[in-house]
PDB file of C-alpha atoms in Angstrom:
ATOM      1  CA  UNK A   1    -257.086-142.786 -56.289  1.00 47.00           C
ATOM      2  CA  UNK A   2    -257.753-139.078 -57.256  1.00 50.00           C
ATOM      3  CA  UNK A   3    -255.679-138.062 -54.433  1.00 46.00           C
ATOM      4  CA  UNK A   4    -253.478-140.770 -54.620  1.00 41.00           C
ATOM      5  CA  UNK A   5    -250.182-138.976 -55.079  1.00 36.00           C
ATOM      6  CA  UNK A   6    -250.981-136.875 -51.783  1.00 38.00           C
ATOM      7  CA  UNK A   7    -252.567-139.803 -49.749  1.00 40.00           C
ATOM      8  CA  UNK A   8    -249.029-141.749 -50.392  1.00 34.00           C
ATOM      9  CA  UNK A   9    -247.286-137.955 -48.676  1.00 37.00           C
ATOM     10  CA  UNK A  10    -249.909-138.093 -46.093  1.00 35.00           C
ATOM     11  CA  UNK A  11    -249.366-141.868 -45.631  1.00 38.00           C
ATOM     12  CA  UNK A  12    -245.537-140.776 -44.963  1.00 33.00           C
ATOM     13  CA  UNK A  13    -246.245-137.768 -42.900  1.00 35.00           C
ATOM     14  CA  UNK A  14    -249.004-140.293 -40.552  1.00 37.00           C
ATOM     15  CA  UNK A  15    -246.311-142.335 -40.357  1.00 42.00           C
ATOM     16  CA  UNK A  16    -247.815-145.238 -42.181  1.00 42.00           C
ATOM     17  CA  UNK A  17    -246.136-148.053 -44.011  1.00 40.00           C
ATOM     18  CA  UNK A  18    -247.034-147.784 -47.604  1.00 38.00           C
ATOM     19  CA  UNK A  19    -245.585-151.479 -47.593  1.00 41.00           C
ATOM     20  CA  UNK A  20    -247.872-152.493 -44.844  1.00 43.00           C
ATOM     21  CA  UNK A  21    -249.567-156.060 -45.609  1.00 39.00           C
ATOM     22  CA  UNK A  22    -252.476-156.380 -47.477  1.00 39.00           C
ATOM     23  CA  UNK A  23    -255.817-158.032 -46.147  1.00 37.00           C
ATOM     24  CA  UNK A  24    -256.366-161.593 -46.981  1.00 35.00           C
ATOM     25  CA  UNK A  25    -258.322-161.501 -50.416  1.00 36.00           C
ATOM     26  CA  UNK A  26    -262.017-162.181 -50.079  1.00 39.00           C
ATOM     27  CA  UNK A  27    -265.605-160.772 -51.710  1.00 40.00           C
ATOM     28  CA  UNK A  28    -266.101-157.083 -50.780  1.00 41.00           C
ATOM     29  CA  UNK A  29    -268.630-156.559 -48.187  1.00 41.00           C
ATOM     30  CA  UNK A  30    -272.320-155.707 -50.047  1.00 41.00           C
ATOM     31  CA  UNK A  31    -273.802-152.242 -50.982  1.00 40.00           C
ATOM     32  CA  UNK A  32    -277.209-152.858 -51.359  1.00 39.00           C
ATOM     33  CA  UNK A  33    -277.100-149.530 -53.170  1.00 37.00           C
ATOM     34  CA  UNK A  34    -274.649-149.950 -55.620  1.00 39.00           C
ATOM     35  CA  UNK A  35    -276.057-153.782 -56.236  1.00 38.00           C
ATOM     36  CA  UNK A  36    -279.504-151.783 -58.251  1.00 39.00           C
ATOM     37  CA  UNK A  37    -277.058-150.927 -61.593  1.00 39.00           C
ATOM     38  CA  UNK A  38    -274.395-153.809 -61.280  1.00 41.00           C
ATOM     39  CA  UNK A  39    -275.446-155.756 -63.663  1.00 40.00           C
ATOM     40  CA  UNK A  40    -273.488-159.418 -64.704  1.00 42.00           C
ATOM     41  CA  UNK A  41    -270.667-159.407 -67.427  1.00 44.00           C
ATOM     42  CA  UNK A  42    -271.431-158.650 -71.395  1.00 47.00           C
ATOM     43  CA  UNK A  43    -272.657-161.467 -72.896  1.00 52.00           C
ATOM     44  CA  UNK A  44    -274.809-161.951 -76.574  1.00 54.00           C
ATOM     45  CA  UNK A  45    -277.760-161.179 -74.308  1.00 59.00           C
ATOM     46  CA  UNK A  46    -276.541-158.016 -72.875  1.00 67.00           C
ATOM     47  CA  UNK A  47    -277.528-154.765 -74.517  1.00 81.00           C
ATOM     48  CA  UNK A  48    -276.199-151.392 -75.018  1.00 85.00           C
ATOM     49  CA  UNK A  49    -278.423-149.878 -71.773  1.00 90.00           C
ATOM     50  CA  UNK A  50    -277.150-152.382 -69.593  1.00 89.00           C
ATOM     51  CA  UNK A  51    -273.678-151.220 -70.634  1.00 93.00           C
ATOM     52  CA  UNK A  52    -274.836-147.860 -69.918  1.00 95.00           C
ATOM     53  CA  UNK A  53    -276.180-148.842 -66.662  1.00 95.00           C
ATOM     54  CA  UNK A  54    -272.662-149.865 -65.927  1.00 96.00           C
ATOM     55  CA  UNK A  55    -271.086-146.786 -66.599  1.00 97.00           C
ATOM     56  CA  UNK A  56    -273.270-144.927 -64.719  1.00 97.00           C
ATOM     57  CA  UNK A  57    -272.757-146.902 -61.951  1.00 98.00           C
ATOM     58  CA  UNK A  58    -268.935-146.056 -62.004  1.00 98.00           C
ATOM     59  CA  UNK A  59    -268.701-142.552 -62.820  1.00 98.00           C
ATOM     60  CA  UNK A  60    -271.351-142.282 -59.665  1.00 98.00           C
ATOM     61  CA  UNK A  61    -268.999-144.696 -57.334  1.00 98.00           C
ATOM     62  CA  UNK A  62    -266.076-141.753 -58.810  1.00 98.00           C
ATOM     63  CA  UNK A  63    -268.013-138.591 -57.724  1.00 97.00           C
ATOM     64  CA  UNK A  64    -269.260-140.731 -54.452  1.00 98.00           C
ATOM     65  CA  UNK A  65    -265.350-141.258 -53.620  1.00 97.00           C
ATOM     66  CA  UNK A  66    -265.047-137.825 -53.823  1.00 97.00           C
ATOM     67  CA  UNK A  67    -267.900-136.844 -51.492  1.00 97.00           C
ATOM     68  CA  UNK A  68    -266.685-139.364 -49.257  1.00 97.00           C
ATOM     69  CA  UNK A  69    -263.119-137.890 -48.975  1.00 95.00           C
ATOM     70  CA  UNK A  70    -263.907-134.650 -48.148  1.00 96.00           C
ATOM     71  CA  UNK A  71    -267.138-136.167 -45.433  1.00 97.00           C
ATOM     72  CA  UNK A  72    -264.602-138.846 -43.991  1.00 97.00           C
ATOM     73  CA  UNK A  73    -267.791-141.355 -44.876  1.00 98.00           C
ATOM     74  CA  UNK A  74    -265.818-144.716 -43.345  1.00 97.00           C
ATOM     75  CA  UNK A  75    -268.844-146.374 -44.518  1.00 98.00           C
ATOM     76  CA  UNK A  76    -268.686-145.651 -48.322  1.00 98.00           C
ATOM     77  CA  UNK A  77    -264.728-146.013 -48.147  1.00 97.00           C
ATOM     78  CA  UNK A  78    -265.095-149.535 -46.689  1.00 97.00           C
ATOM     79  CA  UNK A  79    -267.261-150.438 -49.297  1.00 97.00           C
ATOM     80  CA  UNK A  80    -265.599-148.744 -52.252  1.00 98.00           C
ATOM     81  CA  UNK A  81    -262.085-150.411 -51.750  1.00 97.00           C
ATOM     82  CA  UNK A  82    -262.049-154.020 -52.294  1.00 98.00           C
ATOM     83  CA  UNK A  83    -260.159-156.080 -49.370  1.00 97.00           C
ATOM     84  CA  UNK A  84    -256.856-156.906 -51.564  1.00 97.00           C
ATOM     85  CA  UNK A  85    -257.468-153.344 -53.041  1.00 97.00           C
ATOM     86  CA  UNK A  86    -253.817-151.966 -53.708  1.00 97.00           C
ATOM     87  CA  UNK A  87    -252.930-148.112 -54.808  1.00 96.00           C
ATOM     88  CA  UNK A  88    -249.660-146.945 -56.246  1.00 90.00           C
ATOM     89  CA  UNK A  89    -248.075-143.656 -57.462  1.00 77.00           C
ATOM     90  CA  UNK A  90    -243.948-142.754 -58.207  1.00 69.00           C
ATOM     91  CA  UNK A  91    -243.730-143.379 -54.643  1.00 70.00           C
ATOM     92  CA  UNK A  92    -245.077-146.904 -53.882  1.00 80.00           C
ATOM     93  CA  UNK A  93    -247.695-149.614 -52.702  1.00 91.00           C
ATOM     94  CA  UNK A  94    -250.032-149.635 -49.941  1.00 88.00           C
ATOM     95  CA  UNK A  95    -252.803-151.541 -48.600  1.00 95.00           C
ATOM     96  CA  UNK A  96    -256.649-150.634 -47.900  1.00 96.00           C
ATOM     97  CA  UNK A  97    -255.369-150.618 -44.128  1.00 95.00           C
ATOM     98  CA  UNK A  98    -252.744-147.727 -44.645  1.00 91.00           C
ATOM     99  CA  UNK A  99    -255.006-146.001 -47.083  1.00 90.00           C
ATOM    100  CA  UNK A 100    -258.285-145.458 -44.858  1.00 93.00           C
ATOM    101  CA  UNK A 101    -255.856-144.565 -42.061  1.00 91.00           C
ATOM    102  CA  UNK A 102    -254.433-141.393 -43.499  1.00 87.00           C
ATOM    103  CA  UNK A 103    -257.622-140.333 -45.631  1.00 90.00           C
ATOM    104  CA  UNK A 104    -259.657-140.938 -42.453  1.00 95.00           C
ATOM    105  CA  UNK A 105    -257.060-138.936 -40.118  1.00 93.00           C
ATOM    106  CA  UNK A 106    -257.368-135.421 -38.855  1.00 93.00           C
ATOM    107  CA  UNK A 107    -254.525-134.258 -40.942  1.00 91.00           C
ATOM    108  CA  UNK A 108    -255.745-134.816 -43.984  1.00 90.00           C
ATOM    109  CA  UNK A 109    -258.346-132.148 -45.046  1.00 94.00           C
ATOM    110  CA  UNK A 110    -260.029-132.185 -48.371  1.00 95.00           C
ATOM    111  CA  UNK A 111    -262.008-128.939 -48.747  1.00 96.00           C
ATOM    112  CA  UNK A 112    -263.263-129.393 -52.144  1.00 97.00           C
ATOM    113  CA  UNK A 113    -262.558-132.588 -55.172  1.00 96.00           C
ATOM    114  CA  UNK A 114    -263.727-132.089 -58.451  1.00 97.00           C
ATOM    115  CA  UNK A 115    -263.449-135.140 -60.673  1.00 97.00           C
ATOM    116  CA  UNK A 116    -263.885-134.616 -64.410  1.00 96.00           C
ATOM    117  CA  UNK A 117    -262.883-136.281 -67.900  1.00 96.00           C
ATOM    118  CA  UNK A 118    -263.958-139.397 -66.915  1.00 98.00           C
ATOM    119  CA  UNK A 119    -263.833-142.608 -69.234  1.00 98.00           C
ATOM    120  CA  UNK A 120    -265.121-145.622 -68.241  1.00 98.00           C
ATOM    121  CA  UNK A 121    -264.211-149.006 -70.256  1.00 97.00           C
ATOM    122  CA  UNK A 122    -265.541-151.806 -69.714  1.00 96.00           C
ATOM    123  CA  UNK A 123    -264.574-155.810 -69.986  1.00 95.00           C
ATOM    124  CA  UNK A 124    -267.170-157.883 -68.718  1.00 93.00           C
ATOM    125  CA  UNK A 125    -266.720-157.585 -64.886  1.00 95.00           C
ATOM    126  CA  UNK A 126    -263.755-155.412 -64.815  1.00 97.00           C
ATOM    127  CA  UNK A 127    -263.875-151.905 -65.600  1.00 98.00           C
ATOM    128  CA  UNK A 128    -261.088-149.244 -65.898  1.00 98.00           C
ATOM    129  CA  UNK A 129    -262.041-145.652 -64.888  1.00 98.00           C
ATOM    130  CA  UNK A 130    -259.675-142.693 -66.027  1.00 98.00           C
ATOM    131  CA  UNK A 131    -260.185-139.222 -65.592  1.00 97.00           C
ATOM    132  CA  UNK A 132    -259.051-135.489 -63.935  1.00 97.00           C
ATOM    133  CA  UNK A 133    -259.174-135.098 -60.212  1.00 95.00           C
ATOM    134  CA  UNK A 134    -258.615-130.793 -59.132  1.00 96.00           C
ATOM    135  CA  UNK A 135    -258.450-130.422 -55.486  1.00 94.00           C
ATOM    136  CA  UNK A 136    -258.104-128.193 -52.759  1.00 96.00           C
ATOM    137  CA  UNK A 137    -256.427-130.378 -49.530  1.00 92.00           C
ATOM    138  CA  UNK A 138    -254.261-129.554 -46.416  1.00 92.00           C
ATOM    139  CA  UNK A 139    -252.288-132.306 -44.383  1.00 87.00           C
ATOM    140  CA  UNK A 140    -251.479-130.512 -40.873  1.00 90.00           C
ATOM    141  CA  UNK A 141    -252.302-126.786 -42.123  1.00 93.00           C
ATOM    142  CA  UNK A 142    -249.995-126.949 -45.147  1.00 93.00           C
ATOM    143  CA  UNK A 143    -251.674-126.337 -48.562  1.00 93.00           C
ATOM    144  CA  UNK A 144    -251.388-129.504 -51.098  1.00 87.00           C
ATOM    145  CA  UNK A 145    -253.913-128.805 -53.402  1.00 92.00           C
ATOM    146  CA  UNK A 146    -253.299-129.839 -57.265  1.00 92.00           C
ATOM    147  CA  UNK A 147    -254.742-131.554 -60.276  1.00 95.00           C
ATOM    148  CA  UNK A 148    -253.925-135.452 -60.450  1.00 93.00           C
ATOM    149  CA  UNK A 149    -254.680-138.111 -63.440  1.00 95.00           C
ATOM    150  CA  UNK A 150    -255.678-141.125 -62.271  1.00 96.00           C
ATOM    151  CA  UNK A 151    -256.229-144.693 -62.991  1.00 98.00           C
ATOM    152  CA  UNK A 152    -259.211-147.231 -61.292  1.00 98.00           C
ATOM    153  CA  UNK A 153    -259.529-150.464 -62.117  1.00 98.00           C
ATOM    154  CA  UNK A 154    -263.160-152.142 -60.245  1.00 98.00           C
ATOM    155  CA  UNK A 155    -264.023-155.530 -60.573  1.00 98.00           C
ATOM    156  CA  UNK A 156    -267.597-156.483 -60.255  1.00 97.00           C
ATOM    157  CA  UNK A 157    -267.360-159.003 -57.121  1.00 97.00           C
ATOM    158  CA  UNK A 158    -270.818-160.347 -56.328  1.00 95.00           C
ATOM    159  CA  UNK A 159    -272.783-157.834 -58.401  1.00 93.00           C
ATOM    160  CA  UNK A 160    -270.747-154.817 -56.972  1.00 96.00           C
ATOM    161  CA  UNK A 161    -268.266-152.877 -58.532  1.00 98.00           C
ATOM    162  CA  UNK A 162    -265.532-152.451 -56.119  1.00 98.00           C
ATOM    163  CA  UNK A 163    -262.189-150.378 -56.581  1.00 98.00           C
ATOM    164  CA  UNK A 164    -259.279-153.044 -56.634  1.00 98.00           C
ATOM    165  CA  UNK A 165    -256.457-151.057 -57.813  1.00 98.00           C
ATOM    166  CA  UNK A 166    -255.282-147.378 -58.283  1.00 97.00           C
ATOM    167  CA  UNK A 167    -252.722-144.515 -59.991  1.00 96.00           C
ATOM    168  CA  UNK A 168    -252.144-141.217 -59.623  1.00 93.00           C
ATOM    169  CA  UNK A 169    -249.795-139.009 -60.897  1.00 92.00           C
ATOM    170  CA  UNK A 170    -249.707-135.303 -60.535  1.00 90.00           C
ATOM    171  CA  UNK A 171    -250.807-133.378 -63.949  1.00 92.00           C
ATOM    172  CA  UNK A 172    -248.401-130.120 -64.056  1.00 86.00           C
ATOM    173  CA  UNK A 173    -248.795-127.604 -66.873  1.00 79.00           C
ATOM    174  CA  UNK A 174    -246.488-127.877 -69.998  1.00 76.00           C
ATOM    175  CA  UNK A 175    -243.017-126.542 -69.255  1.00 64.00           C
ATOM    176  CA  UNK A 176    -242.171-127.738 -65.882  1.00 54.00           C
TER     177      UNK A 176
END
């Protein structure tokens, strides 16, 4: 995700296989909080505030991640990435497994994530997030702090959005 570019060097530096198998594919486990905005796919009956609801709801789960990065919450990560969840950047795959294991490690240190630009689209009950993620991270004392772009794509599974896939790519200024 925000990090995602970093998480795949921290995945390499844990040594973690970013090609490590995925989980069978099932229903995310419930979040009773996240289940109060979900609401079910557009239809003729839906109306522009549930569609705002919806939005809300992701651009919350977004700032949430970010919380939950830099607090280690296991909890909210558990939740947040669906089972078959899968995350990519110019360096590969990996799994929910590998993923929680290096953001949930002592090497990885997120001091401070700020996530801005958002855009949230949504397509009945999947919903692509992109926005700005600036950062200020260590992985074993050694500074990797930068700005990313990213890419989430949640699907609502059982009235919950839940993260299912991910980007990142590193945003550097103009000229290098």
């Amino acid at each position: 995700m925000k990090p995602a570019l970093l998480l795949v060097f921290v995945l390499l530096l844990c040594g973690c296989d970013p090609a490590d198998p995925q989980p069978p594919n099932g229903p995310a486990p419930s979040d009773a909080a996240a289940r109060g905005a979900a609401k079910e796919a557009p239809s003729p009956s839906r109306t522009p505030a549930d569609a705002a609801r919806d939005e809300a709801e992701l651009v919350r789960l977004e700032r949430d991640y970010a919380r939950a990065l830099m607090e280690k919450d296991r909890a909210f990560l558990m939740r947040f990435y669906a089972s078959d969840w899968r995350g990519g950047n110019w360096m590969g795959f990996w799994s929910k497994t590998t993923m929680l294991k290096s953001v949930l490690g002592a090497r990885y240190v997120v001091k401070r994530m700020d996530v801005r630009d958002l855009k949230v689209r949504l397509m009945g009950d999947v919903a692509i997030v992109q926005g700005v993620d600036e950062e200020v991270t260590s992985v074993d004392g050694r500074d990797t702090s930068g700005k990313w772009a990213f890419t989430d794509v949640f699907a609502r599974r059982d009235g919950i959005w839940v993260a299912v896939a991910s980007h990142t790519s590193e945003v550097r200024p103009t000229g290098e």
